PDB file of C-alpha atoms in Angstrom:
ATOM      1  CA  MET P  12      97.293  31.936 125.300  1.00 91.00           C
ATOM      2  CA  GLU P  13      95.247  29.681 127.537  1.00 93.00           C
ATOM      3  CA  ILE P  14      97.186  27.066 129.468  1.00 96.00           C
ATOM      4  CA  LYS P  15      94.943  24.041 129.566  1.00 94.00           C
ATOM      5  CA  GLN P  16      97.531  21.530 130.692  1.00 96.00           C
ATOM      6  CA  ALA P  17     100.820  21.821 132.572  1.00 96.00           C
ATOM      7  CA  GLU P  18     102.645  18.721 133.740  1.00 96.00           C
ATOM      8  CA  PHE P  19     106.043  17.951 135.214  1.00 95.00           C
ATOM      9  CA  THR P  20     108.093  15.907 132.749  1.00 96.00           C
ATOM     10  CA  LEU P  21     111.518  15.246 134.248  1.00 95.00           C
ATOM     11  CA  SER P  22     114.468  16.624 136.190  1.00 94.00           C
ATOM     12  CA  ALA P  23     117.859  16.303 134.530  1.00 94.00           C
ATOM     13  CA  PRO P  24     121.298  16.678 136.152  1.00 90.00           C
ATOM     14  CA  VAL P  25     122.940  17.096 132.724  1.00 91.00           C
ATOM     15  CA  VAL P  26     121.790  18.363 129.326  1.00 94.00           C
ATOM     16  CA  SER P  27     122.087  14.921 127.718  1.00 95.00           C
ATOM     17  CA  MET P  28     119.250  13.673 129.951  1.00 96.00           C
ATOM     18  CA  CYS P  29     116.796  16.385 128.892  1.00 97.00           C
ATOM     19  CA  PRO P  30     113.774  15.415 126.724  1.00 97.00           C
ATOM     20  CA  LYS P  31     114.700  13.985 123.337  1.00 95.00           C
ATOM     21  CA  ASP P  32     111.881  15.510 121.285  1.00 94.00           C
ATOM     22  CA  THR P  33     112.072  18.810 119.413  1.00 95.00           C
ATOM     23  CA  LYS P  34     109.397  20.860 121.160  1.00 97.00           C
ATOM     24  CA  PRO P  35     110.446  24.482 121.811  1.00 98.00           C
ATOM     25  CA  GLU P  36     111.781  25.280 125.264  1.00 98.00           C
ATOM     26  CA  TYR P  37     111.495  28.507 127.259  1.00 98.00           C
ATOM     27  CA  ALA P  38     113.890  28.664 130.181  1.00 98.00           C
ATOM     28  CA  PHE P  39     113.402  30.679 133.372  1.00 97.00           C
ATOM     29  CA  ILE P  40     116.394  31.614 135.483  1.00 96.00           C
ATOM     30  CA  GLY P  41     117.449  34.180 138.076  1.00 95.00           C
ATOM     31  CA  ARG P  42     119.267  34.667 141.335  1.00 91.00           C
ATOM     32  CA  SER P  43     118.222  32.387 144.147  1.00 83.00           C
ATOM     33  CA  ASN P  44     115.018  33.498 145.882  1.00 85.00           C
ATOM     34  CA  VAL P  45     113.974  35.814 143.044  1.00 94.00           C
ATOM     35  CA  GLY P  46     110.530  34.180 142.962  1.00 93.00           C
ATOM     36  CA  LYS P  47     111.034  31.847 140.024  1.00 94.00           C
ATOM     37  CA  SER P  48     108.934  28.916 141.236  1.00 92.00           C
ATOM     38  CA  SER P  49     106.111  31.237 142.299  1.00 94.00           C
ATOM     39  CA  LEU P  50     106.148  32.871 138.875  1.00 97.00           C
ATOM     40  CA  ILE P  51     106.003  29.504 137.103  1.00 96.00           C
ATOM     41  CA  ASN P  52     103.073  28.450 139.260  1.00 96.00           C
ATOM     42  CA  MET P  53     101.312  31.739 138.550  1.00 97.00           C
ATOM     43  CA  LEU P  54     101.797  31.421 134.803  1.00 97.00           C
ATOM     44  CA  THR P  55     100.429  27.874 134.758  1.00 96.00           C
ATOM     45  CA  ASN P  56      97.649  28.492 137.296  1.00 94.00           C
ATOM     46  CA  ASN P  57      98.994  25.591 139.331  1.00 93.00           C
ATOM     47  CA  ARG P  58     100.332  26.439 142.788  1.00 88.00           C
ATOM     48  CA  LYS P  59     101.873  23.000 143.190  1.00 88.00           C
ATOM     49  CA  LEU P  60     103.618  22.642 139.824  1.00 93.00           C
ATOM     50  CA  ALA P  61     107.017  24.062 140.788  1.00 87.00           C
ATOM     51  CA  LYS P  62     108.125  23.567 144.374  1.00 77.00           C
ATOM     52  CA  THR P  63     108.463  26.841 146.254  1.00 67.00           C
ATOM     53  CA  SER P  64     110.529  27.372 149.366  1.00 53.00           C
ATOM     54  CA  SER P  65     111.587  30.197 151.654  1.00 49.00           C
ATOM     55  CA  THR P  66     115.074  28.703 151.520  1.00 48.00           C
ATOM     56  CA  PRO P  67     116.982  29.793 148.388  1.00 48.00           C
ATOM     57  CA  GLY P  68     118.897  27.361 146.218  1.00 49.00           C
ATOM     58  CA  LYS P  69     116.302  24.574 146.184  1.00 50.00           C
ATOM     59  CA  THR P  70     116.234  24.103 142.399  1.00 60.00           C
ATOM     60  CA  LEU P  71     119.232  21.872 141.754  1.00 77.00           C
ATOM     61  CA  LEU P  72     118.332  20.265 138.431  1.00 89.00           C
ATOM     62  CA  ILE P  73     117.031  21.223 134.983  1.00 94.00           C
ATOM     63  CA  ASN P  74     113.276  20.812 135.428  1.00 94.00           C
ATOM     64  CA  HIS P  75     111.028  20.404 132.385  1.00 96.00           C
ATOM     65  CA  PHE P  76     107.273  21.033 132.391  1.00 97.00           C
ATOM     66  CA  ILE P  77     105.233  20.273 129.282  1.00 97.00           C
ATOM     67  CA  ILE P  78     102.639  22.968 128.508  1.00 98.00           C
ATOM     68  CA  ASN P  79      99.530  22.152 126.433  1.00 97.00           C
ATOM     69  CA  ARG P  80     101.558  19.239 125.037  1.00 96.00           C
ATOM     70  CA  GLU P  81     103.162  21.820 122.733  1.00 97.00           C
ATOM     71  CA  TRP P  82     106.151  23.436 124.449  1.00 98.00           C
ATOM     72  CA  TYR P  83     108.359  23.128 127.508  1.00 98.00           C
ATOM     73  CA  LEU P  84     108.714  25.546 130.352  1.00 98.00           C
ATOM     74  CA  VAL P  85     112.168  24.922 131.835  1.00 97.00           C
ATOM     75  CA  ASP P  86     113.034  25.788 135.427  1.00 95.00           C
ATOM     76  CA  LEU P  87     116.803  26.263 135.712  1.00 93.00           C
ATOM     77  CA  PRO P  88     118.815  26.365 138.969  1.00 87.00           C
ATOM     78  CA  GLY P  89     119.245  29.824 140.452  1.00 83.00           C
ATOM     79  CA  TYR P  90     122.653  31.434 140.253  1.00 83.00           C
ATOM     80  CA  GLY P  91     124.565  33.332 142.898  1.00 71.00           C
ATOM     81  CA  TYR P  92     123.561  31.367 145.982  1.00 59.00           C
ATOM     82  CA  ALA P  93     126.528  31.604 148.347  1.00 52.00           C
ATOM     83  CA  ARG P  94     125.527  28.952 150.878  1.00 56.00           C
ATOM     84  CA  THR P  95     126.661  26.054 148.759  1.00 58.00           C
ATOM     85  CA  SER P  96     130.117  24.615 148.360  1.00 62.00           C
ATOM     86  CA  LYS P  97     132.419  25.990 145.694  1.00 67.00           C
ATOM     87  CA  ASN P  98     132.289  22.623 143.956  1.00 68.00           C
ATOM     88  CA  SER P  99     128.486  22.683 143.892  1.00 67.00           C
ATOM     89  CA  ARG P 100     128.439  26.210 142.483  1.00 68.00           C
ATOM     90  CA  GLN P 101     130.843  25.152 139.746  1.00 76.00           C
ATOM     91  CA  LEU P 102     128.648  22.169 138.875  1.00 76.00           C
ATOM     92  CA  PHE P 103     125.548  24.375 138.726  1.00 75.00           C
ATOM     93  CA  GLN P 104     127.379  26.884 136.543  1.00 84.00           C
ATOM     94  CA  LYS P 105     128.519  24.165 134.140  1.00 88.00           C
ATOM     95  CA  MET P 106     124.995  22.686 134.007  1.00 90.00           C
ATOM     96  CA  ILE P 107     123.445  26.061 133.232  1.00 92.00           C
ATOM     97  CA  THR P 108     126.120  27.017 130.707  1.00 94.00           C
ATOM     98  CA  ASP P 109     125.920  23.680 128.889  1.00 95.00           C
ATOM     99  CA  TYR P 110     122.142  23.935 128.665  1.00 96.00           C
ATOM    100  CA  ILE P 111     122.081  27.543 127.456  1.00 97.00           C
ATOM    101  CA  LEU P 112     124.887  27.204 124.910  1.00 97.00           C
ATOM    102  CA  HIS P 113     124.185  23.708 123.575  1.00 96.00           C
ATOM    103  CA  ARG P 114     120.460  22.970 123.921  1.00 97.00           C
ATOM    104  CA  GLU P 115     119.217  23.197 120.343  1.00 96.00           C
ATOM    105  CA  THR P 116     115.537  23.351 121.293  1.00 98.00           C
ATOM    106  CA  LEU P 117     116.049  26.344 123.616  1.00 98.00           C
ATOM    107  CA  ILE P 118     114.112  29.231 122.068  1.00 98.00           C
ATOM    108  CA  ASN P 119     114.276  31.940 124.717  1.00 98.00           C
ATOM    109  CA  VAL P 120     115.699  32.608 128.167  1.00 98.00           C
ATOM    110  CA  PHE P 121     113.675  34.662 130.648  1.00 98.00           C
ATOM    111  CA  VAL P 122     115.958  36.275 133.221  1.00 98.00           C
ATOM    112  CA  LEU P 123     114.138  37.126 136.454  1.00 98.00           C
ATOM    113  CA  ILE P 124     115.130  40.284 138.311  1.00 98.00           C
ATOM    114  CA  ASP P 125     113.913  41.279 141.793  1.00 97.00           C
ATOM    115  CA  SER P 126     112.168  44.639 141.303  1.00 98.00           C
ATOM    116  CA  ARG P 127     112.641  45.597 144.965  1.00 97.00           C
ATOM    117  CA  ILE P 128     116.387  46.107 144.829  1.00 95.00           C
ATOM    118  CA  PRO P 129     118.976  48.136 142.863  1.00 94.00           C
ATOM    119  CA  PRO P 130     120.870  46.523 139.963  1.00 95.00           C
ATOM    120  CA  GLN P 131     123.070  43.598 140.985  1.00 95.00           C
ATOM    121  CA  LYS P 132     126.340  42.921 139.163  1.00 95.00           C
ATOM    122  CA  ILE P 133     125.647  39.184 138.978  1.00 94.00           C
ATOM    123  CA  ASP P 134     122.388  39.818 137.102  1.00 96.00           C
ATOM    124  CA  LEU P 135     123.966  42.297 134.706  1.00 97.00           C
ATOM    125  CA  ASP P 136     126.892  39.942 134.066  1.00 95.00           C
ATOM    126  CA  PHE P 137     124.557  37.035 133.321  1.00 95.00           C
ATOM    127  CA  ILE P 138     122.459  39.067 130.879  1.00 97.00           C
ATOM    128  CA  ASN P 139     125.631  40.274 129.167  1.00 96.00           C
ATOM    129  CA  PHE P 140     126.808  36.657 128.949  1.00 95.00           C
ATOM    130  CA  LEU P 141     123.591  35.743 127.125  1.00 97.00           C
ATOM    131  CA  GLY P 142     123.920  38.712 124.798  1.00 97.00           C
ATOM    132  CA  THR P 143     127.554  38.000 124.004  1.00 96.00           C
ATOM    133  CA  ASN P 144     126.619  34.453 123.012  1.00 97.00           C
ATOM    134  CA  GLY P 145     123.621  35.520 120.940  1.00 97.00           C
ATOM    135  CA  ILE P 146     121.022  33.840 123.177  1.00 98.00           C
ATOM    136  CA  PRO P 147     117.501  35.287 122.747  1.00 98.00           C
ATOM    137  CA  LEU P 148     116.289  36.652 126.077  1.00 98.00           C
ATOM    138  CA  ASN P 149     113.737  38.738 127.894  1.00 98.00           C
ATOM    139  CA  ILE P 150     113.855  40.297 131.338  1.00 98.00           C
ATOM    140  CA  ILE P 151     111.122  39.693 133.914  1.00 98.00           C
ATOM    141  CA  PHE P 152     110.936  41.992 136.906  1.00 98.00           C
ATOM    142  CA  THR P 153     109.336  40.021 139.754  1.00 98.00           C
ATOM    143  CA  LYS P 154     107.556  40.962 142.983  1.00 97.00           C
ATOM    144  CA  THR P 155     106.283  44.271 141.601  1.00 98.00           C
ATOM    145  CA  ASP P 156     103.503  44.287 144.204  1.00 97.00           C
ATOM    146  CA  LYS P 157     106.054  44.729 147.004  1.00 95.00           C
ATOM    147  CA  PRO P 158     107.719  48.139 146.495  1.00 95.00           C
ATOM    148  CA  LYS P 159     105.883  51.434 146.260  1.00 96.00           C
ATOM    149  CA  GLN P 160     105.223  52.620 142.706  1.00 96.00           C
ATOM    150  CA  ARG P 161     107.883  55.312 142.800  1.00 96.00           C
ATOM    151  CA  GLU P 162     110.516  52.886 144.096  1.00 97.00           C
ATOM    152  CA  LEU P 163     109.497  50.262 141.538  1.00 97.00           C
ATOM    153  CA  THR P 164     109.787  52.701 138.647  1.00 97.00           C
ATOM    154  CA  GLN P 165     113.152  53.922 139.884  1.00 97.00           C
ATOM    155  CA  ASN P 166     114.569  50.401 140.313  1.00 97.00           C
ATOM    156  CA  VAL P 167     113.390  49.243 136.881  1.00 98.00           C
ATOM    157  CA  ASN P 168     114.624  52.386 135.121  1.00 98.00           C
ATOM    158  CA  THR P 169     117.972  52.245 136.902  1.00 98.00           C
ATOM    159  CA  PHE P 170     118.447  48.611 135.934  1.00 98.00           C
ATOM    160  CA  LEU P 171     117.599  49.254 132.281  1.00 98.00           C
ATOM    161  CA  SER P 172     119.758  52.370 132.215  1.00 98.00           C
ATOM    162  CA  THR P 173     122.713  50.449 133.635  1.00 97.00           C
ATOM    163  CA  LEU P 174     122.194  47.652 131.131  1.00 97.00           C
ATOM    164  CA  SER P 175     122.050  50.137 128.249  1.00 97.00           C
ATOM    165  CA  GLU P 176     125.706  50.938 128.941  1.00 96.00           C
ATOM    166  CA  THR P 177     126.597  47.610 127.298  1.00 95.00           C
ATOM    167  CA  TRP P 178     123.575  47.101 124.991  1.00 97.00           C
ATOM    168  CA  GLU P 179     122.699  49.021 121.837  1.00 94.00           C
ATOM    169  CA  SER P 180     119.110  47.782 121.969  1.00 96.00           C
ATOM    170  CA  LEU P 181     117.664  46.515 125.238  1.00 97.00           C
ATOM    171  CA  PRO P 182     115.836  43.167 125.492  1.00 97.00           C
ATOM    172  CA  GLN P 183     112.073  43.404 125.935  1.00 98.00           C
ATOM    173  CA  HIS P 184     111.068  43.379 129.592  1.00 98.00           C
ATOM    174  CA  PHE P 185     107.970  42.463 131.588  1.00 98.00           C
ATOM    175  CA  LEU P 186     106.676  43.491 135.006  1.00 98.00           C
ATOM    176  CA  THR P 187     105.078  40.681 137.016  1.00 98.00           C
ATOM    177  CA  SER P 188     103.607  39.784 140.374  1.00 98.00           C
ATOM    178  CA  SER P 189     102.972  36.202 141.411  1.00 97.00           C
ATOM    179  CA  VAL P 190     100.624  37.468 144.122  1.00 96.00           C
ATOM    180  CA  THR P 191      98.287  39.464 141.872  1.00 97.00           C
ATOM    181  CA  SER P 192      99.020  37.655 138.551  1.00 97.00           C
ATOM    182  CA  PHE P 193      99.995  41.018 137.085  1.00 98.00           C
ATOM    183  CA  GLY P 194     101.857  40.592 133.791  1.00 98.00           C
ATOM    184  CA  ARG P 195     100.671  37.021 133.232  1.00 98.00           C
ATOM    185  CA  ASP P 196      98.700  37.692 130.044  1.00 97.00           C
ATOM    186  CA  ASN P 197     101.448  39.786 128.459  1.00 98.00           C
ATOM    187  CA  LEU P 198     104.091  37.166 129.153  1.00 98.00           C
ATOM    188  CA  LEU P 199     102.019  34.264 127.832  1.00 98.00           C
ATOM    189  CA  SER P 200     101.033  36.278 124.757  1.00 98.00           C
ATOM    190  CA  HIS P 201     104.715  36.879 124.075  1.00 98.00           C
ATOM    191  CA  ILE P 202     105.474  33.146 124.216  1.00 98.00           C
ATOM    192  CA  ASP P 203     102.429  32.451 122.043  1.00 97.00           C
ATOM    193  CA  GLN P 204     103.669  34.898 119.402  1.00 97.00           C
ATOM    194  CA  ILE P 205     107.080  33.229 119.312  1.00 98.00           C
ATOM    195  CA  ASN P 206     105.451  29.798 118.966  1.00 97.00           C
ATOM    196  CA  HIS P 207     103.321  31.027 116.059  1.00 96.00           C
ATOM    197  CA  SER P 208     106.406  32.467 114.380  1.00 95.00           C
ATOM    198  CA  LEU P 209     108.209  29.134 114.756  1.00 95.00           C
ATOM    199  CA  ALA P 210     105.235  27.270 113.299  1.00 91.00           C
ATOM    200  CA  ASN P 211     105.229  29.538 110.245  1.00 90.00           C
ATOM    201  CA  GLN P 212     108.907  29.126 109.489  1.00 85.00           C
TER     202      GLN P 212
END
């Protein structure tokens, strides 16, 4: 897939304010500071599309970006950021849950996992939540340029092995780096295949 056009559409505080059309939506979500905005900018070849920050927890709304005028890339708030009030965390959780469970145009959720660290319970719990509710998903391991190859392989295998304790068949996963653009073509090809399948239904 070649991304010829990527534009910000709107930011919504609630699902009812999301776009009203029926274009397919692909949502990206992960723990705060997992590299979500950088990944989105890498995928779209636009460093300024999604706002990046060294301070986690900056994405506070449901952000829609229209891609090639055909589908939406959706940037969801990160989960698990402790430096917000309990009330704010509850609002974020409700926003995310409402979107994931009730957004009819949501086709797939990409869950971003930091490849530099061992499995985190909050990530495993969120993926299990998606699986329990029958939400199509893929796993994206980010920042794969950071750890050494042996450490990267060990972290990815450990995460997948831990997840297999609750999954009969694991979701497809991708390795990516926003610095080197590694994994970009595979990820976009995957989205392209899903779009073609939808068009042929």
